[in-house]
Amino acid sequence: MAGTGQRNPTGLSQSGGERCTLEKHGFTGIYFAGTKSPSKVVIAAGGASCDEKTSVLMSRFIREAGYNVLVLGFYLWKGLPKNLAAIPVDYVEKAIRWLKEEKGVEGIAMTAVSTGAGYTLLAASLIPEIGCVIPVVPYDYVMEGTTSSFRRLGTSVYTWHGDEIPYSPWTLIDKGIPRILLAAAKDKRYGLARFMRYGYDHNPTAEASRIKVEDMHADILLLAAKDDDCWPSDTAVSRIVKILADAQYPYRVESHIYEKASHALTDGLDEMTGYAKWALHHMIPAEKRYPEACEQARQDSFKRILGFIDTWKV
């Protein structure tokens, strides 16, 4: 099982998956029935700029391990918004209802990478039926929605039952993207490739927009990369662990921050195309600095995730 090795030359293994639509089910996704742990299901979401193909690829190792998997779309899939704004967490709630009523599963786990990891944390903080949470390179604040060209939209990235989730505004963008790019380029800690990390490190956040992880009712495994190139997943994971400890969180908490790893702590890299492939080669310097360590971290993360799901008691 490799993150970057050549395999599955036919591409997406969507054959056999059961498609769920917004019109019929209230959410968009593809359900893959497995043979291992039939009482459990893993909801797997993509990340920022991840379309249907990329989202399915990212869940590959979980599907190949034999678990029931629902790959859930939350934006960019056909029929869903193209901007990262006003995305309903209700999709997850409706998916869980469908899984319980139509598939008869008891245990609901959820995992995702990057932006999807934040969506996972937020969903688990609002929906008590989620009993296992595995956010990979997450961030624990809800931000203002933006377009792909970084135009502020004056609304939250997420909504819940029609209400806007409190968010931190992207006030840094008011300085102008050229000035931000120049500032990142001049700072030896960042550079143009780490422009996104610069933005997250220099934009203020409000406590009201922090995802209330202490409200979850789930075992949690948190994975991050030290000095993450894209956003501060490393500081987010440390912060989440402390918050849960201070709250005397009664569920299992495990975490690991890889000394040498990249933001692309996910499967399916060998089959990715389009923006996902471009970003891997141009926006994640760690992949060029220590490619072997990044691949080793990916393989280790797969083992940790599968082991966590396996030992999670429904």
Tab-separated table of C-alpha atoms in Angstrom:
chain	number	residue	atom	x	y	z
A	1	MET	CA	0.000	0.000	0.000
A	2	ALA	CA	1.771	3.137	-1.154
A	3	GLY	CA	0.966	6.783	-1.240
A	4	THR	CA	2.997	7.425	-4.359
A	5	GLY	CA	3.798	4.008	-5.813
A	6	GLN	CA	2.393	2.986	-9.178
A	7	ARG	CA	-0.748	0.898	-8.791
A	8	ASN	CA	-4.301	0.506	-10.030
A	9	PRO	CA	-3.587	1.688	-13.589
A	10	THR	CA	-7.315	1.788	-14.393
A	11	GLY	CA	-7.670	4.817	-12.108
A	12	LEU	CA	-10.661	5.455	-9.904
A	13	SER	CA	-12.195	2.342	-8.402
A	14	GLN	CA	-15.705	3.718	-8.265
A	15	SER	CA	-17.277	0.621	-9.785
A	16	GLY	CA	-19.435	-1.052	-7.203
A	17	GLY	CA	-19.902	2.132	-5.251
A	18	GLU	CA	-23.449	3.269	-4.527
A	19	ARG	CA	-23.984	6.888	-5.471
A	20	CYS	CA	-25.938	9.208	-3.175
A	21	THR	CA	-27.276	12.494	-4.510
A	22	LEU	CA	-28.243	15.803	-2.996
A	23	GLU	CA	-31.672	15.587	-4.592
A	24	LYS	CA	-32.537	12.096	-3.350
A	25	HIS	CA	-30.529	11.722	-0.127
A	26	GLY	CA	-29.816	15.263	1.021
A	27	PHE	CA	-26.062	14.763	0.606
A	28	THR	CA	-23.606	13.829	-2.119
A	29	GLY	CA	-21.342	10.805	-1.810
A	30	ILE	CA	-20.359	7.314	-2.882
A	31	TYR	CA	-20.849	4.354	-0.554
A	32	PHE	CA	-18.449	1.418	-0.762
A	33	ALA	CA	-19.573	-1.692	1.102
A	34	GLY	CA	-16.800	-3.595	2.872
A	35	THR	CA	-16.468	-6.987	4.510
A	36	LYS	CA	-14.543	-6.033	7.656
A	37	SER	CA	-16.304	-4.866	10.833
A	38	PRO	CA	-19.793	-4.690	9.272
A	39	SER	CA	-21.161	-2.704	12.222
A	40	LYS	CA	-18.726	0.157	11.526
A	41	VAL	CA	-18.623	2.709	8.728
A	42	VAL	CA	-16.058	5.389	7.960
A	43	ILE	CA	-17.229	8.678	6.478
A	44	ALA	CA	-14.260	9.984	4.491
A	45	ALA	CA	-14.244	13.535	3.122
A	46	GLY	CA	-11.725	15.227	0.858
A	47	GLY	CA	-9.860	18.460	1.444
A	48	ALA	CA	-9.659	21.939	-0.056
A	49	SER	CA	-9.742	21.904	-3.855
A	50	CYS	CA	-10.523	18.165	-3.833
A	51	ASP	CA	-13.087	17.065	-6.393
A	52	GLU	CA	-14.864	13.698	-6.453
A	53	LYS	CA	-11.978	11.786	-8.023
A	54	THR	CA	-9.404	13.118	-5.572
A	55	SER	CA	-11.676	12.544	-2.567
A	56	VAL	CA	-12.223	8.902	-3.510
A	57	LEU	CA	-8.501	8.366	-4.033
A	58	MET	CA	-7.685	9.760	-0.593
A	59	SER	CA	-9.802	7.035	1.037
A	60	ARG	CA	-8.182	4.228	-0.942
A	61	PHE	CA	-6.276	2.527	1.878
A	62	ILE	CA	-9.357	2.425	4.113
A	63	ARG	CA	-11.483	0.891	1.378
A	64	GLU	CA	-8.782	-1.621	0.513
A	65	ALA	CA	-8.611	-2.625	4.188
A	66	GLY	CA	-12.201	-3.814	3.839
A	67	TYR	CA	-14.149	-1.229	5.842
A	68	ASN	CA	-17.507	0.209	4.846
A	69	VAL	CA	-16.690	3.681	3.522
A	70	LEU	CA	-18.898	6.583	2.535
A	71	VAL	CA	-16.849	9.114	0.573
A	72	LEU	CA	-18.695	12.357	1.271
A	73	GLY	CA	-18.613	15.428	-0.922
A	74	PHE	CA	-18.925	18.816	0.779
A	75	TYR	CA	-17.925	21.132	-2.046
A	76	LEU	CA	-16.464	21.067	-5.580
A	77	TRP	CA	-18.241	17.833	-6.484
A	78	LYS	CA	-20.735	18.092	-9.332
A	79	GLY	CA	-23.782	19.968	-8.115
A	80	LEU	CA	-22.049	21.367	-5.025
A	81	PRO	CA	-20.696	24.921	-4.537
A	82	LYS	CA	-17.331	25.823	-6.026
A	83	ASN	CA	-16.455	28.321	-3.301
A	84	LEU	CA	-15.324	27.340	0.174
A	85	ALA	CA	-18.253	29.098	1.834
A	86	ALA	CA	-21.656	28.367	3.423
A	87	ILE	CA	-21.065	24.598	3.371
A	88	PRO	CA	-23.706	22.760	5.440
A	89	VAL	CA	-22.513	20.449	8.195
A	90	ASP	CA	-26.023	19.052	7.736
A	91	TYR	CA	-24.610	16.875	4.949
A	92	VAL	CA	-22.913	14.765	7.609
A	93	GLU	CA	-26.051	14.564	9.740
A	94	LYS	CA	-28.127	13.389	6.777
A	95	ALA	CA	-25.448	10.903	5.739
A	96	ILE	CA	-25.419	9.398	9.236
A	97	ARG	CA	-29.198	9.039	9.219
A	98	TRP	CA	-29.023	7.262	5.848
A	99	LEU	CA	-26.217	4.968	6.979
A	100	LYS	CA	-28.103	3.921	10.095
A	101	GLU	CA	-31.492	3.510	8.448
A	102	GLU	CA	-30.469	2.039	5.083
A	103	LYS	CA	-27.214	0.234	5.883
A	104	GLY	CA	-27.879	-0.756	9.489
A	105	VAL	CA	-24.481	0.310	10.807
A	106	GLU	CA	-24.011	1.123	14.485
A	107	GLY	CA	-20.641	2.851	14.703
A	108	ILE	CA	-19.929	6.035	12.772
A	109	ALA	CA	-16.311	7.114	12.273
A	110	MET	CA	-15.220	10.147	10.285
A	111	THR	CA	-11.867	11.083	8.832
A	112	ALA	CA	-10.446	13.539	6.342
A	113	VAL	CA	-7.316	15.479	5.491
A	114	SER	CA	-6.667	19.242	5.654
A	115	THR	CA	-9.846	21.322	5.203
A	116	GLY	CA	-11.866	18.124	5.396
A	117	ALA	CA	-10.221	17.443	8.765
A	118	GLY	CA	-11.591	20.741	10.048
A	119	TYR	CA	-15.005	19.782	8.662
A	120	THR	CA	-14.657	16.459	10.488
A	121	LEU	CA	-13.845	18.139	13.821
A	122	LEU	CA	-16.748	20.547	13.429
A	123	ALA	CA	-19.195	17.764	12.527
A	124	ALA	CA	-18.122	15.679	15.527
A	125	SER	CA	-18.534	18.674	17.852
A	126	LEU	CA	-22.146	19.042	16.688
A	127	ILE	CA	-23.266	15.454	16.029
A	128	PRO	CA	-22.970	13.055	19.000
A	129	GLU	CA	-23.550	9.966	16.830
A	130	ILE	CA	-19.973	10.274	15.509
A	131	GLY	CA	-18.030	7.966	17.819
A	132	CYS	CA	-14.588	7.960	16.201
A	133	VAL	CA	-12.787	10.956	14.711
A	134	ILE	CA	-9.514	10.945	12.790
A	135	PRO	CA	-8.556	14.432	11.573
A	136	VAL	CA	-5.341	14.387	9.556
A	137	VAL	CA	-3.378	17.680	9.382
A	138	PRO	CA	-6.378	19.613	10.816
A	139	TYR	CA	-6.992	23.223	11.774
A	140	ASP	CA	-9.375	23.952	14.622
A	141	TYR	CA	-10.781	27.383	13.742
A	142	VAL	CA	-13.597	28.190	11.312
A	143	MET	CA	-12.553	30.881	8.878
A	144	GLU	CA	-14.312	33.283	6.556
A	145	GLY	CA	-15.322	31.843	3.207
A	146	THR	CA	-13.307	32.793	0.144
A	147	THR	CA	-13.215	32.222	-3.579
A	148	SER	CA	-10.399	30.322	-5.273
A	149	SER	CA	-8.789	33.684	-6.012
A	150	PHE	CA	-8.838	34.593	-2.283
A	151	ARG	CA	-11.666	37.101	-2.459
A	152	ARG	CA	-13.426	37.526	0.880
A	153	LEU	CA	-17.097	36.530	0.868
A	154	GLY	CA	-18.220	37.926	4.211
A	155	THR	CA	-19.696	34.640	5.339
A	156	SER	CA	-18.591	31.571	7.253
A	157	VAL	CA	-17.140	28.540	5.536
A	158	TYR	CA	-19.811	26.420	7.316
A	159	THR	CA	-23.467	26.485	8.311
A	160	TRP	CA	-25.480	24.296	10.684
A	161	HIS	CA	-29.244	23.922	10.341
A	162	GLY	CA	-29.307	27.096	8.280
A	163	ASP	CA	-27.328	29.191	10.736
A	164	GLU	CA	-23.848	30.523	10.084
A	165	ILE	CA	-21.054	29.035	12.198
A	166	PRO	CA	-19.039	31.822	13.895
A	167	TYR	CA	-15.878	32.547	11.906
A	168	SER	CA	-12.648	34.517	11.952
A	169	PRO	CA	-12.541	37.127	9.152
A	170	TRP	CA	-9.683	37.088	6.665
A	171	THR	CA	-8.618	40.635	7.538
A	172	LEU	CA	-5.100	39.918	6.278
A	173	ILE	CA	-6.451	39.779	2.720
A	174	ASP	CA	-7.349	43.479	2.977
A	175	LYS	CA	-3.638	44.248	2.641
A	176	GLY	CA	-3.830	42.876	-0.894
A	177	ILE	CA	-2.634	39.524	-2.218
A	178	PRO	CA	0.476	40.998	-3.942
A	179	ARG	CA	1.690	42.519	-0.650
A	180	ILE	CA	1.066	39.253	1.206
A	181	LEU	CA	2.928	37.266	-1.448
A	182	LEU	CA	5.852	39.696	-1.274
A	183	ALA	CA	5.961	39.501	2.529
A	184	ALA	CA	5.938	35.693	2.420
A	185	ALA	CA	8.636	35.649	-0.273
A	186	LYS	CA	10.920	37.912	1.794
A	187	ASP	CA	10.551	35.847	4.962
A	188	LYS	CA	13.001	32.930	4.941
A	189	ARG	CA	10.619	30.903	7.114
A	190	TYR	CA	8.035	30.894	4.317
A	191	GLY	CA	8.703	31.759	0.682
A	192	LEU	CA	6.111	31.778	-2.075
A	193	ALA	CA	5.454	28.047	-1.815
A	194	ARG	CA	4.444	28.494	1.846
A	195	PHE	CA	2.180	31.457	1.136
A	196	MET	CA	-0.833	29.707	2.716
A	197	ARG	CA	1.033	28.943	5.943
A	198	TYR	CA	2.109	32.594	6.113
A	199	GLY	CA	-1.525	33.656	5.839
A	200	TYR	CA	-2.723	31.410	8.655
A	201	ASP	CA	0.191	32.377	10.893
A	202	HIS	CA	-0.436	36.110	10.448
A	203	ASN	CA	-4.232	36.362	10.398
A	204	PRO	CA	-5.901	36.826	13.816
A	205	THR	CA	-8.462	34.320	15.054
A	206	ALA	CA	-11.403	34.818	17.411
A	207	GLU	CA	-12.211	32.395	20.238
A	208	ALA	CA	-15.838	32.302	19.071
A	209	SER	CA	-14.662	30.634	15.855
A	210	ARG	CA	-12.705	27.887	17.602
A	211	ILE	CA	-14.204	24.450	16.974
A	212	LYS	CA	-15.435	23.218	20.353
A	213	VAL	CA	-13.675	19.868	20.303
A	214	GLU	CA	-14.484	19.371	23.984
A	215	ASP	CA	-18.139	18.886	22.941
A	216	MET	CA	-17.358	15.734	20.955
A	217	HIS	CA	-18.452	12.266	22.073
A	218	ALA	CA	-15.769	10.368	20.187
A	219	ASP	CA	-12.439	8.615	20.392
A	220	ILE	CA	-9.985	10.817	18.532
A	221	LEU	CA	-6.711	10.259	16.678
A	222	LEU	CA	-4.932	13.433	15.563
A	223	LEU	CA	-2.094	13.405	13.029
A	224	ALA	CA	-0.028	16.351	11.833
A	225	ALA	CA	3.267	17.354	10.234
A	226	LYS	CA	5.735	19.501	12.154
A	227	ASP	CA	6.036	22.932	10.539
A	228	ASP	CA	3.248	22.032	8.095
A	229	ASP	CA	3.789	23.900	4.805
A	230	CYS	CA	0.120	24.738	4.257
A	231	TRP	CA	-1.404	25.681	7.610
A	232	PRO	CA	-0.572	25.236	11.319
A	233	SER	CA	-1.811	21.681	11.791
A	234	ASP	CA	1.088	21.075	14.183
A	235	THR	CA	0.059	23.837	16.588
A	236	ALA	CA	-3.621	22.928	16.138
A	237	VAL	CA	-3.065	19.332	17.209
A	238	SER	CA	-1.076	20.390	20.279
A	239	ARG	CA	-3.781	22.898	21.170
A	240	ILE	CA	-6.589	20.342	20.761
A	241	VAL	CA	-4.806	17.785	22.943
A	242	LYS	CA	-4.347	20.382	25.710
A	243	ILE	CA	-7.961	21.545	25.515
A	244	LEU	CA	-9.227	17.981	25.791
A	245	ALA	CA	-6.906	17.248	28.716
A	246	ASP	CA	-7.963	20.419	30.535
A	247	ALA	CA	-11.620	19.497	29.967
A	248	GLN	CA	-10.983	15.981	31.335
A	249	TYR	CA	-12.319	14.608	28.073
A	250	PRO	CA	-13.643	11.099	28.853
A	251	TYR	CA	-12.853	9.434	25.513
A	252	ARG	CA	-9.646	8.001	24.053
A	253	VAL	CA	-7.222	10.624	22.722
A	254	GLU	CA	-4.153	9.761	20.648
A	255	SER	CA	-1.964	12.091	18.618
A	256	HIS	CA	1.241	12.118	16.656
A	257	ILE	CA	3.135	14.973	15.020
A	258	TYR	CA	5.642	13.739	12.436
A	259	GLU	CA	9.050	15.399	12.597
A	260	LYS	CA	9.500	14.986	8.849
A	261	ALA	CA	6.282	14.743	6.860
A	262	SER	CA	4.204	16.861	4.536
A	263	HIS	CA	0.683	18.220	4.431
A	264	ALA	CA	-0.046	15.487	1.876
A	265	LEU	CA	-0.478	12.852	4.575
A	266	THR	CA	-2.892	10.936	2.394
A	267	ASP	CA	-3.260	8.065	-0.041
A	268	GLY	CA	-3.754	8.150	-3.794
A	269	LEU	CA	-1.028	10.633	-4.715
A	270	ASP	CA	0.128	8.459	-7.619
A	271	GLU	CA	-3.255	8.771	-9.343
A	272	MET	CA	-3.997	12.421	-8.670
A	273	THR	CA	-4.309	14.845	-11.565
A	274	GLY	CA	-5.119	18.515	-12.102
A	275	TYR	CA	-4.749	20.994	-9.250
A	276	ALA	CA	-4.127	18.284	-6.646
A	277	LYS	CA	-1.082	17.050	-8.564
A	278	TRP	CA	0.165	20.582	-9.210
A	279	ALA	CA	-0.162	21.544	-5.534
A	280	LEU	CA	1.742	18.448	-4.456
A	281	HIS	CA	4.750	19.490	-6.548
A	282	HIS	CA	4.609	23.272	-6.099
A	283	MET	CA	2.955	24.096	-2.757
A	284	ILE	CA	4.469	21.484	-0.438
A	285	PRO	CA	8.262	21.993	-0.152
A	286	ALA	CA	8.619	19.154	2.364
A	287	GLU	CA	7.963	16.643	-0.426
A	288	LYS	CA	11.122	17.840	-2.181
A	289	ARG	CA	13.226	18.313	0.956
A	290	TYR	CA	12.753	14.793	2.313
A	291	PRO	CA	10.628	12.638	-0.014
A	292	GLU	CA	11.548	9.330	1.641
A	293	ALA	CA	10.566	10.565	5.101
A	294	CYS	CA	7.291	11.937	3.714
A	295	GLU	CA	6.442	8.554	2.210
A	296	GLN	CA	7.407	6.750	5.409
A	297	ALA	CA	5.129	9.109	7.363
A	298	ARG	CA	2.272	8.361	4.984
A	299	GLN	CA	2.715	4.628	5.423
A	300	ASP	CA	2.900	5.008	9.184
A	301	SER	CA	-0.220	7.187	9.206
A	302	PHE	CA	-2.168	4.521	7.312
A	303	LYS	CA	-1.188	1.921	9.914
A	304	ARG	CA	-2.112	4.205	12.803
A	305	ILE	CA	-5.486	5.072	11.271
A	306	LEU	CA	-6.438	1.487	10.466
A	307	GLY	CA	-5.296	0.328	13.900
A	308	PHE	CA	-7.331	3.057	15.581
A	309	ILE	CA	-10.475	2.139	13.655
A	310	ASP	CA	-9.927	-1.545	14.358
A	311	THR	CA	-9.573	-1.042	18.125
A	312	TRP	CA	-12.409	1.485	18.389
A	313	LYS	CA	-15.236	-0.164	20.278
A	314	VAL	CA	-18.741	0.507	18.977
